[in-house]
Short mmCIF file of C-alpha atoms and ligand atoms in Angstrom, two decimals:
data_model
loop_
_atom_site.label_atom_id
_atom_site.label_comp_id
_atom_site.label_asym_id
_atom_site.label_seq_id
_atom_site.Cartn_x
_atom_site.Cartn_y
_atom_site.Cartn_z
CA MET A 233 0.21 0.05 0.25
CA THR A 234 1.04 3.71 -0.69
CA ALA A 235 1.82 5.85 2.19
CA PRO A 236 -0.63 8.85 2.41
CA VAL A 237 0.27 12.05 1.00
CA THR A 238 0.66 14.40 3.00
CA GLY A 239 2.37 17.38 1.39
CA ALA A 240 4.45 17.86 4.61
CA ASP A 241 7.67 18.03 2.66
CA ARG A 242 6.66 20.73 0.03
CA ASP A 243 4.71 24.18 -0.10
CA PRO A 244 1.12 23.87 -0.63
CA ALA A 245 0.55 26.36 -2.59
CA GLN A 246 3.04 24.73 -5.30
CA HIS A 247 2.36 20.75 -5.20
CA ARG A 248 -0.01 19.87 -7.93
CA PRO A 249 -0.94 16.51 -6.80
CA VAL A 250 -1.00 13.37 -9.65
CA GLY A 251 -3.71 10.91 -9.94
CA THR A 252 -6.07 9.21 -12.17
CA HIS A 253 -9.63 8.38 -13.16
CA THR A 254 -10.43 6.07 -11.17
CA PRO A 255 -12.86 3.01 -11.83
CA THR A 256 -16.03 2.33 -9.37
CA SER A 257 -17.83 -0.61 -10.31
CA GLY A 258 -18.48 -2.89 -7.19
CA GLY A 259 -18.85 0.25 -4.54
CA LEU A 260 -17.25 3.53 -4.65
CA ALA A 261 -14.99 2.99 -1.51
CA LYS A 262 -14.47 -0.89 -2.29
CA ALA A 263 -13.38 -0.24 -6.09
CA ALA A 264 -11.63 3.34 -6.02
CA LEU A 265 -9.49 3.40 -3.06
CA PRO A 266 -7.39 0.46 -3.12
CA TYR A 267 -7.08 1.38 -6.72
CA VAL A 268 -6.00 4.89 -5.50
CA ASP A 269 -3.29 3.36 -3.26
CA ALA A 270 -2.22 1.07 -6.29
CA ALA A 271 -1.78 3.55 -8.68
CA GLY A 272 -0.16 5.77 -6.49
CA SER A 273 -2.73 8.77 -6.70
CA GLU A 274 -2.82 11.85 -4.93
CA VAL A 275 -6.17 13.32 -6.32
CA VAL A 276 -8.97 11.14 -7.73
CA GLN A 277 -11.69 11.45 -10.38
CA VAL A 278 -14.79 9.11 -10.62
CA TYR A 279 -17.96 8.94 -12.65
CA VAL A 280 -20.93 8.99 -10.90
CA SER A 281 -23.34 7.85 -13.00
CA ASN A 282 -22.75 5.83 -16.69
CA SER A 283 -20.19 7.80 -19.07
CA ARG A 284 -22.59 7.10 -21.64
CA GLY A 285 -25.90 6.97 -20.81
CA TRP A 286 -28.73 9.16 -18.68
CA ALA A 287 -29.38 7.14 -15.74
CA LEU A 288 -28.97 8.74 -12.37
CA PRO A 289 -28.26 6.49 -9.73
CA PRO A 290 -28.86 7.73 -6.42
CA GLY A 291 -25.81 6.19 -4.71
CA ASP A 292 -24.88 3.80 -1.81
CA PRO A 293 -24.51 6.55 1.71
CA VAL A 294 -22.36 3.82 3.19
CA GLN A 295 -20.16 4.07 0.34
CA ASP A 296 -20.19 7.73 0.02
CA ALA A 297 -19.44 7.60 3.21
CA LEU A 298 -16.30 5.32 2.97
CA PHE A 299 -15.36 6.92 0.19
CA ARG A 300 -15.13 10.60 1.24
CA GLU A 301 -13.50 9.72 4.95
CA GLY A 302 -10.72 7.50 2.74
CA CYS A 303 -10.07 10.59 0.61
CA ALA A 304 -9.71 12.71 3.12
CA GLU A 305 -7.17 10.27 5.41
CA ARG A 306 -5.13 9.96 2.58
CA GLY A 307 -5.34 13.85 1.81
CA VAL A 308 -6.50 13.20 -1.80
CA PRO A 309 -9.07 15.71 -3.36
CA VAL A 310 -11.99 14.50 -5.13
CA PHE A 311 -13.79 15.17 -8.70
CA ILE A 312 -16.42 14.23 -10.28
CA HIS A 313 -16.40 13.44 -14.49
CA ALA A 314 -20.00 14.23 -15.61
CA SER A 315 -21.33 11.62 -18.19
CA LEU A 316 -19.95 12.04 -21.58
CA LEU A 317 -23.16 12.53 -23.09
CA VAL A 318 -23.62 15.72 -21.69
CA ASN A 319 -24.42 18.36 -24.25
CA LEU A 320 -25.93 21.75 -23.37
CA GLY A 321 -25.60 23.00 -26.96
CA SER A 322 -27.33 20.45 -28.32
CA PRO A 323 -30.24 21.61 -30.86
CA THR A 324 -32.27 19.02 -29.41
CA ALA A 325 -34.27 20.31 -26.49
CA ALA A 326 -34.33 16.42 -24.87
CA THR A 327 -30.36 16.72 -24.72
CA VAL A 328 -30.07 20.26 -23.04
CA GLU A 329 -32.56 19.11 -20.10
CA ARG A 330 -31.31 15.94 -19.54
CA SER A 331 -27.89 17.43 -19.63
CA ALA A 332 -28.67 19.95 -17.17
CA ALA A 333 -30.16 17.46 -14.64
CA THR A 334 -27.27 15.10 -15.12
CA LEU A 335 -24.62 18.00 -13.91
CA ALA A 336 -27.26 18.84 -11.25
CA HIS A 337 -27.21 15.22 -10.51
CA ALA A 338 -23.15 15.02 -10.53
CA LEU A 339 -22.92 18.30 -8.15
CA ARG A 340 -25.26 16.65 -5.33
CA ARG A 341 -23.42 13.18 -5.90
CA GLY A 342 -20.05 15.74 -5.10
CA THR A 343 -21.57 17.46 -2.14
CA ALA A 344 -22.41 13.71 -0.85
CA ILE A 345 -18.67 12.30 -1.29
CA GLY A 346 -17.01 15.73 -0.89
CA ALA A 347 -16.01 16.28 -4.21
CA ARG A 348 -14.23 19.60 -5.17
CA GLY A 349 -15.08 19.97 -8.91
CA VAL A 350 -17.60 18.70 -11.73
CA VAL A 351 -15.77 18.21 -14.96
CA PHE A 352 -18.26 18.25 -18.11
CA HIS A 353 -17.15 19.19 -21.42
CA ALA A 354 -18.00 22.47 -23.57
CA GLY A 355 -20.45 21.03 -26.00
CA SER A 356 -20.93 21.42 -29.56
CA ALA A 357 -23.74 23.18 -31.53
CA VAL A 358 -23.99 20.25 -33.68
CA ASP A 359 -25.59 22.20 -36.67
CA ALA A 360 -23.84 25.11 -38.48
CA GLY A 361 -26.91 27.65 -37.89
CA HIS A 362 -27.37 26.47 -34.16
CA ALA A 363 -23.83 28.19 -32.62
CA GLU A 364 -25.91 31.34 -31.44
CA ALA A 365 -28.82 29.66 -29.75
CA ALA A 366 -26.36 27.25 -28.36
CA MET A 367 -24.60 29.57 -26.47
CA ARG A 368 -27.86 31.30 -24.98
CA GLN A 369 -28.61 27.35 -23.87
CA VAL A 370 -25.32 27.36 -21.93
CA ARG A 371 -26.38 30.23 -20.38
CA GLU A 372 -29.82 29.59 -19.36
CA ALA A 373 -28.44 26.22 -17.99
CA LEU A 374 -25.49 27.06 -15.88
CA LEU A 375 -26.15 30.07 -14.59
CA PRO A 376 -29.43 28.61 -11.75
CA LEU A 377 -26.52 25.57 -11.62
CA LEU A 378 -23.79 28.18 -10.44
CA ASP A 379 -25.66 29.90 -8.34
CA ALA A 380 -26.95 26.39 -6.75
CA ALA A 381 -23.72 25.29 -6.09
CA GLY A 382 -22.59 28.56 -4.74
CA ASP A 383 -25.45 28.51 -2.12
CA ALA A 384 -24.84 24.78 -1.15
CA GLY A 385 -20.64 25.57 -0.83
CA GLY A 386 -20.63 22.42 -2.63
CA PRO A 387 -18.27 21.23 -5.69
CA MET A 388 -17.64 24.13 -8.99
CA LEU A 389 -18.37 23.30 -12.33
CA LEU A 390 -15.46 22.48 -14.30
CA VAL A 391 -15.83 22.87 -18.37
CA GLU A 392 -13.66 21.10 -20.41
CA PRO A 393 -12.66 22.08 -23.74
CA SER A 394 -13.06 19.65 -26.64
CA ALA A 395 -11.17 18.01 -29.08
CA GLY A 396 -12.84 20.12 -31.78
CA GLY A 397 -14.93 19.65 -34.63
CA GLY A 398 -18.46 19.37 -34.71
CA ARG A 399 -18.77 22.94 -34.22
CA SER A 400 -17.60 22.74 -31.08
CA LEU A 401 -18.39 25.74 -28.31
CA ALA A 402 -15.07 25.79 -27.06
CA SER A 403 -11.98 23.70 -28.04
CA ARG A 404 -9.16 26.07 -28.42
CA VAL A 405 -8.16 27.74 -24.85
CA GLU A 406 -9.10 31.33 -26.57
CA GLN A 407 -12.58 30.13 -26.89
CA LEU A 408 -12.72 29.23 -22.70
CA GLY A 409 -13.47 33.41 -23.36
CA PRO A 410 -16.90 33.80 -24.58
CA TYR A 411 -18.16 30.66 -22.79
CA LEU A 412 -17.41 32.49 -19.74
CA ASP A 413 -18.54 35.82 -21.13
CA ALA A 414 -22.03 33.51 -21.62
CA VAL A 415 -22.46 32.98 -17.55
CA ASP A 416 -21.09 36.34 -17.24
CA GLY A 417 -17.60 35.07 -15.35
CA HIS A 418 -19.52 33.64 -12.64
CA PRO A 419 -17.25 32.59 -10.02
CA MET A 420 -18.43 29.04 -9.45
CA LEU A 421 -17.01 28.21 -13.41
CA GLY A 422 -14.13 26.88 -13.30
CA VAL A 423 -11.97 24.80 -16.49
CA CYS A 424 -10.71 21.86 -16.77
CA PHE A 425 -7.50 21.78 -19.00
CA ASP A 426 -7.02 18.45 -21.17
CA THR A 427 -3.68 18.14 -23.29
CA CYS A 428 -4.86 15.90 -25.41
CA HIS A 429 -8.09 18.03 -26.41
CA ALA A 430 -6.25 21.14 -26.86
CA TRP A 431 -3.20 19.39 -29.14
CA ALA A 432 -6.47 17.91 -31.58
CA ALA A 433 -7.91 20.94 -31.37
CA GLY A 434 -4.50 22.47 -32.92
CA HIS A 435 -2.53 23.59 -30.13
CA ASP A 436 1.21 22.40 -31.26
CA LEU A 437 1.99 21.45 -27.58
CA ALA A 438 4.66 19.38 -29.07
CA ALA A 439 7.07 21.98 -30.14
CA GLU A 440 9.51 23.21 -27.89
CA GLY A 441 7.52 26.25 -25.64
CA GLY A 442 4.53 24.98 -27.37
CA MET A 443 2.92 23.82 -24.18
CA THR A 444 4.05 26.97 -21.81
CA ALA A 445 2.45 29.42 -24.56
CA THR A 446 -0.80 27.47 -24.74
CA LEU A 447 -1.18 27.94 -21.19
CA ASP A 448 0.13 31.34 -21.51
CA VAL A 449 -3.14 31.80 -23.89
CA LEU A 450 -5.54 30.14 -21.36
CA VAL A 451 -3.90 32.25 -18.56
CA ALA A 452 -4.66 35.27 -20.55
CA THR A 453 -7.73 34.73 -21.57
CA VAL A 454 -9.63 33.64 -18.45
CA GLY A 455 -6.99 34.35 -15.44
CA ALA A 456 -5.01 31.21 -13.70
CA GLU A 457 -7.30 30.72 -10.86
CA ARG A 458 -9.70 29.64 -13.30
CA LEU A 459 -7.73 26.44 -13.68
CA ARG A 460 -8.79 24.00 -11.27
CA LEU A 461 -7.78 20.78 -12.77
CA VAL A 462 -5.65 19.15 -15.43
CA HIS A 463 -6.33 16.33 -17.59
CA ALA A 464 -2.78 15.21 -18.49
CA ASN A 465 -2.75 12.68 -21.96
CA ASP A 466 -0.80 11.94 -24.49
CA SER A 467 -2.36 11.60 -28.00
CA LYS A 468 -2.41 9.01 -30.54
CA ASP A 469 -3.11 11.18 -33.28
CA LEU A 470 -1.98 14.49 -34.85
CA CYS A 471 -1.97 17.77 -33.86
CA GLY A 472 -5.29 19.20 -35.22
CA SER A 473 -6.56 16.00 -35.83
CA THR A 474 -9.95 16.57 -33.68
CA ARG A 475 -9.62 13.12 -32.75
CA ASP A 476 -9.85 12.20 -29.24
CA ARG A 477 -7.86 9.19 -28.77
CA HIS A 478 -5.78 8.93 -25.47
CA GLU A 479 -2.74 7.48 -25.03
CA ASN A 480 -0.06 7.13 -22.32
CA ILE A 481 2.50 9.92 -21.28
CA GLY A 482 5.68 10.13 -23.12
CA LYS A 483 4.13 7.19 -25.56
CA GLY A 484 2.10 9.45 -27.91
CA THR A 485 2.82 12.68 -30.05
CA ILE A 486 2.71 14.57 -27.53
CA GLY A 487 5.74 13.54 -25.54
CA GLU A 488 7.18 13.74 -22.26
CA PRO A 489 9.10 17.30 -22.92
CA ALA A 490 5.48 18.73 -23.12
CA PHE A 491 4.85 17.24 -20.24
CA ALA A 492 7.47 18.72 -18.04
CA GLU A 493 6.21 22.10 -19.36
CA LEU A 494 2.79 21.43 -17.90
CA MET A 495 4.26 20.21 -14.73
CA ARG A 496 6.71 23.47 -14.45
CA HIS A 497 4.03 26.19 -15.85
CA PRO A 498 2.98 28.48 -13.09
CA ALA A 499 -0.12 28.35 -14.05
CA THR A 500 -0.38 24.78 -13.04
CA ALA A 501 0.72 25.32 -9.33
CA GLY A 502 -1.44 23.86 -6.80
CA VAL A 503 -3.87 22.74 -9.36
CA PRO A 504 -4.44 18.97 -9.49
CA VAL A 505 -3.26 16.76 -12.43
CA VAL A 506 -5.69 13.88 -13.50
CA VAL A 507 -4.42 11.01 -15.97
CA GLU A 508 -7.23 9.11 -18.32
CA THR A 509 -5.01 7.08 -20.43
CA PRO A 510 -5.24 3.61 -21.66
CA THR A 511 -4.26 1.10 -18.90
CA GLU A 512 -4.63 -3.32 -17.87
CA LYS A 513 -5.97 -2.84 -14.29
CA HIS A 514 -3.84 0.16 -12.57
CA VAL A 515 -0.60 -0.39 -14.46
CA GLY A 516 -0.86 1.83 -17.03
CA HIS A 517 -2.08 4.34 -14.18
CA ALA A 518 0.78 3.82 -11.65
CA ALA A 519 3.75 4.51 -14.53
CA ASP A 520 2.03 7.53 -15.75
CA VAL A 521 1.48 8.84 -12.49
CA ALA A 522 4.94 8.15 -11.57
CA THR A 523 5.83 9.84 -14.89
CA LEU A 524 4.00 13.05 -13.85
CA LYS A 525 5.71 13.34 -10.25
CA ARG A 526 9.28 13.09 -11.78
CA LEU A 527 8.63 16.14 -13.91
CA ARG A 528 7.54 18.18 -11.25
CA PRO A 529 9.87 20.78 -10.40
ZN1 ZN B 686 -10.49 15.04 -20.20
#
């Protein structure tokens, strides 16, 4: 078993905890906590509903409490990834409604398990003619959720720019500007930066200084304090491909030097870093976690 993370030996403001998206089937605490230990995780991300479905399970209070306490004991912050079907920009009204209900559910579950943030994809307008209406939908759906999250003192919502294509509402980091504007810069909306998505959307992270320059643009667009989570994923595809196929850190087209820049950029100081890479059991994840820890200053 991996020793609990104390962070006692480093400046907490600079610490970049590293962890993984973590499976939960069989019980939140029962499945996830051993995985956290085996992977050497210092942060954990979980689904609280089927990633490809709309069902909204209530959760098991016993597992919730054990998980919350287990993560607190280990000093491991918790993040939820909302269902991948969520699209607040959809031209289909039922999808927008289900998306908002899914986010409300994830926020409630986040409060129950002590999560810091709920990640959701920025979404897409799907049809060229729907772009303006899509941003209005984002505003109408998000504002009440963000207000409620603020009142509850619960987790923040974290928007994750997508890999691009399909009339994405935000894939390049500059597009986070209009997205934040759509909710009047609400303080409960943060950003999750996914390296594979940014690469797919055309940010050349593999060029020397490319990761640094992209994070500089993110900071210039929304401010460093908006960045609350990083998804560190290498890619199987080329820059600008709009394809979202993750690869283990240093084994893909982005390459290890870019992740070294990521782990040293001042904008990531104090920001948790989660891998969502391919793995057999925890093995690939443990290797990726170890690599990112090694790349920390
Ligand atoms: Zn991601």
